[in-house]
XYZ file of C-alpha atoms in Angstrom:
250
model
C 15.720 -27.668 26.022
C 11.414 -27.833 25.487
C 8.695 -25.475 27.036
C 7.217 -24.256 30.046
C 4.836 -24.942 30.724
C 3.703 -21.307 31.150
C 4.873 -21.136 27.707
C 3.498 -23.072 26.472
C -0.142 -21.752 27.879
C 1.357 -18.599 26.187
C 1.515 -20.524 23.307
C -2.467 -20.257 22.617
C -3.301 -16.711 23.714
C -1.766 -16.472 20.096
C -3.674 -18.904 18.815
C -7.204 -18.103 17.999
C -8.339 -17.324 16.420
C -4.968 -17.220 17.255
C -1.708 -14.745 19.666
C 1.365 -16.501 20.827
C 3.744 -15.169 23.799
C 7.257 -16.671 22.738
C 9.789 -17.676 25.324
C 12.480 -14.913 25.288
C 14.788 -16.230 23.825
C 13.470 -16.162 20.388
C 13.472 -12.401 20.397
C 16.254 -9.322 20.177
C 17.304 -7.230 22.829
C 13.633 -5.774 23.967
C 15.160 -3.008 24.061
C 15.999 -2.017 20.021
C 14.940 0.033 18.068
C 10.752 -0.647 17.687
C 10.721 -2.567 13.141
C 8.908 -0.141 10.651
C 5.012 -0.495 10.828
C 3.458 -2.128 7.941
C 0.793 -0.293 5.416
C -2.081 -1.574 6.451
C -3.974 -1.965 2.984
C -7.474 -2.459 1.825
C -9.044 -6.256 1.596
C -12.473 -5.662 0.105
C -13.406 -2.306 -2.053
C -13.823 1.029 0.381
C -16.684 1.790 -0.294
C -18.602 4.693 -2.101
C -17.185 8.206 -0.783
C -21.197 9.173 0.741
C -22.559 13.637 -0.445
C -20.676 16.055 1.212
C -23.308 17.556 3.790
C -24.410 20.733 2.949
C -23.533 24.224 3.946
C -24.117 23.719 8.329
C -25.708 20.894 7.961
C -25.291 19.294 11.153
C -22.976 16.360 11.355
C -24.476 12.081 11.450
C -24.288 11.585 14.758
C -22.369 8.165 15.293
C -24.943 4.974 16.095
C -23.321 2.568 17.420
C -23.906 -1.783 15.605
C -26.415 -3.152 17.062
C -25.115 -6.224 18.908
C -27.098 -8.696 17.159
C -26.234 -7.512 13.271
C -21.830 -7.528 14.871
C -21.919 -11.000 15.407
C -24.193 -11.625 12.225
C -21.594 -10.738 9.315
C -18.372 -11.369 12.463
C -19.869 -14.791 11.237
C -20.225 -13.884 8.126
C -16.778 -13.019 8.118
C -15.234 -15.809 9.175
C -17.431 -19.490 7.158
C -16.928 -16.786 4.353
C -13.155 -16.698 4.192
C -12.116 -19.963 2.717
C -8.177 -18.820 2.177
C -5.427 -15.683 3.418
C -2.167 -14.698 2.715
C -1.366 -12.135 5.040
C 1.675 -9.614 7.140
C 0.617 -9.893 10.819
C 2.434 -8.040 13.483
C 1.755 -9.285 16.843
C 2.793 -6.277 20.254
C 2.945 -9.193 23.605
C 4.048 -7.211 26.616
C 6.442 -4.984 25.262
C 7.895 -7.548 23.277
C 6.511 -6.832 18.599
C 7.654 -9.247 16.998
C 6.506 -10.155 12.937
C 6.217 -11.964 10.263
C 3.027 -14.009 7.279
C 0.605 -16.014 8.456
C -1.715 -18.667 5.404
C -5.176 -19.635 6.232
C -6.693 -22.241 3.532
C -10.305 -23.747 6.277
C -11.626 -26.738 7.131
C -7.780 -26.482 8.909
C -4.526 -25.862 7.527
C -2.746 -22.909 9.384
C 1.114 -20.915 10.006
C 2.042 -18.463 11.738
C 5.806 -18.254 10.296
C 7.564 -15.574 12.103
C 10.895 -13.406 11.151
C 13.513 -13.276 11.713
C 14.670 -13.032 14.760
C 12.069 -14.890 16.333
C 12.515 -18.331 15.773
C 9.286 -20.073 15.896
C 7.561 -21.053 13.233
C 3.088 -22.795 14.294
C 1.594 -24.987 11.444
C -1.282 -26.453 11.488
C -1.832 -29.296 9.068
C -5.873 -29.737 9.291
C -5.161 -32.853 12.179
C -1.868 -32.224 14.453
C -0.033 -28.354 15.915
C 2.864 -28.053 15.468
C 5.403 -25.240 17.105
C 8.512 -25.247 15.767
C 11.524 -23.568 16.901
C 14.244 -23.491 14.087
C 16.263 -22.156 16.687
C 16.621 -25.264 18.989
C 15.263 -27.648 16.196
C 12.523 -29.315 18.475
C 8.810 -29.470 17.924
C 6.046 -30.239 20.413
C 2.235 -31.324 19.402
C -0.972 -30.508 19.927
C -4.546 -30.776 19.169
C -5.953 -28.543 17.178
C -9.149 -28.370 19.103
C -6.765 -27.921 22.014
C -5.957 -24.384 20.707
C -7.930 -21.624 19.878
C -8.044 -21.607 15.971
C -11.365 -23.156 15.624
C -12.106 -19.365 15.505
C -9.756 -20.098 11.431
C -10.187 -23.040 10.885
C -14.176 -24.683 11.301
C -15.426 -24.449 8.399
C -18.733 -22.980 10.138
C -18.243 -21.073 13.219
C -21.254 -19.616 15.213
C -20.189 -17.164 18.075
C -23.499 -17.496 20.120
C -22.629 -21.607 20.140
C -18.876 -21.584 19.946
C -17.819 -20.004 22.578
C -19.890 -16.981 25.616
C -19.825 -14.299 23.841
C -19.298 -11.510 26.257
C -19.485 -7.772 25.628
C -20.234 -5.708 21.250
C -19.467 -2.967 21.359
C -18.319 0.288 18.706
C -17.140 3.677 17.302
C -15.869 4.624 13.427
C -13.407 3.049 13.896
C -14.164 -0.396 15.167
C -16.390 -3.030 15.082
C -15.350 -5.153 19.030
C -16.458 -8.737 19.190
C -14.846 -10.372 23.530
C -15.241 -13.211 24.116
C -14.848 -16.475 26.162
C -13.255 -19.559 25.538
C -13.210 -22.169 27.667
C -11.860 -24.854 26.300
C -8.267 -24.173 25.293
C -5.698 -25.896 26.651
C -4.192 -23.824 30.433
C -7.828 -23.034 30.444
C -10.150 -20.255 29.735
C -9.118 -17.173 27.346
C -10.790 -13.790 26.873
C -10.530 -12.996 22.870
C -11.066 -9.265 21.429
C -12.179 -9.739 18.210
C -11.769 -6.222 15.938
C -13.303 -5.773 12.988
C -13.825 -3.366 10.438
C -16.377 -0.875 10.171
C -17.417 -0.130 6.273
C -15.832 -3.831 5.394
C -15.817 -6.139 8.677
C -12.737 -7.000 8.425
C -10.979 -8.804 10.678
C -8.259 -6.256 12.128
C -6.956 -7.592 15.136
C -7.201 -9.591 17.773
C -6.156 -8.851 21.152
C -5.655 -13.167 23.711
C -5.713 -12.611 27.086
C -4.500 -15.999 28.752
C -5.570 -18.518 32.253
C -2.699 -16.511 33.483
C -3.435 -13.037 32.934
C -1.299 -11.787 29.734
C -2.169 -10.403 26.648
C -1.315 -10.521 22.724
C -1.873 -8.474 20.376
C -2.116 -9.495 17.035
C -2.807 -6.669 13.744
C -3.139 -7.953 10.271
C -1.972 -6.437 7.267
C -1.749 -6.476 3.609
C -4.246 -9.424 3.237
C -5.009 -11.084 0.609
C -8.346 -13.526 0.457
C -8.073 -14.425 -3.715
C -4.543 -16.352 -3.662
C -4.317 -19.993 -1.898
C -1.508 -20.583 -0.698
C 1.646 -22.984 -1.882
C -0.101 -26.329 -0.063
C 3.909 -26.842 1.105
C 3.731 -23.831 3.800
C 1.831 -27.284 5.786
C 3.686 -29.489 6.056
C 5.497 -30.690 8.797
C 8.575 -32.191 8.211
C 9.085 -34.637 11.479
C 7.658 -35.826 14.573
C 3.664 -36.265 14.337
C 1.038 -36.425 17.594
C 1.842 -40.372 16.960
C 5.237 -41.270 17.502
C 6.613 -42.557 20.659
C 9.817 -39.809 20.582
C 6.860 -36.423 19.248
C 6.273 -33.367 22.563
C 2.620 -33.656 22.608
C 0.662 -32.422 25.220
C -2.528 -33.454 26.414
C -5.119 -31.489 28.573
C -5.160 -35.005 31.471
């Protein structure tokens, strides 16, 4: 049984740059107790603690980041990230799942879901495969049909590649909201959330063309160790095979 058109559109809520709305069969009972949340780990050295204010001195008021500066810092992060290994937690409606993320620029990515989920998403540089381990099926997409460009393009410029809709900041997050009109199924809205101190990507939230929201959070991120190349291999039919299931925008 293949995924419905609705489910296929939801798949690319995850692929940012990335969130995936999994079919219900890929999850355990959503009323079950939630899994423990992984402990976040800093991926860059913690900035030095500023000197303590003199007793009685007024606290410095929060200063929102300039939107132009925020966009440039986001571009610098994406363009400076060449490899990644980490953990992710995904929230889609009342469903929660987690797994491992592997990235090798340009073009290679894997979202490997932990049980009870049964799907993996693999990009090998040209093709994106959505693999159902339980049903032993694969659905194929071209990379340009997905928001994977945020993670996979060799160079990204948010002001040219998407429409930047809003930039907000608070002491805990810098959030850049963009609109991508070129994803499979229609227009998606993506909120990219960065750490204000390091400007590392912490979370993203995707609203797909049907209005479904998916939140993905990153933990235990390693930007130094290259992933094993085998994790990006697609082992079955390709887009150039007549027996492959694949979708396009026609």
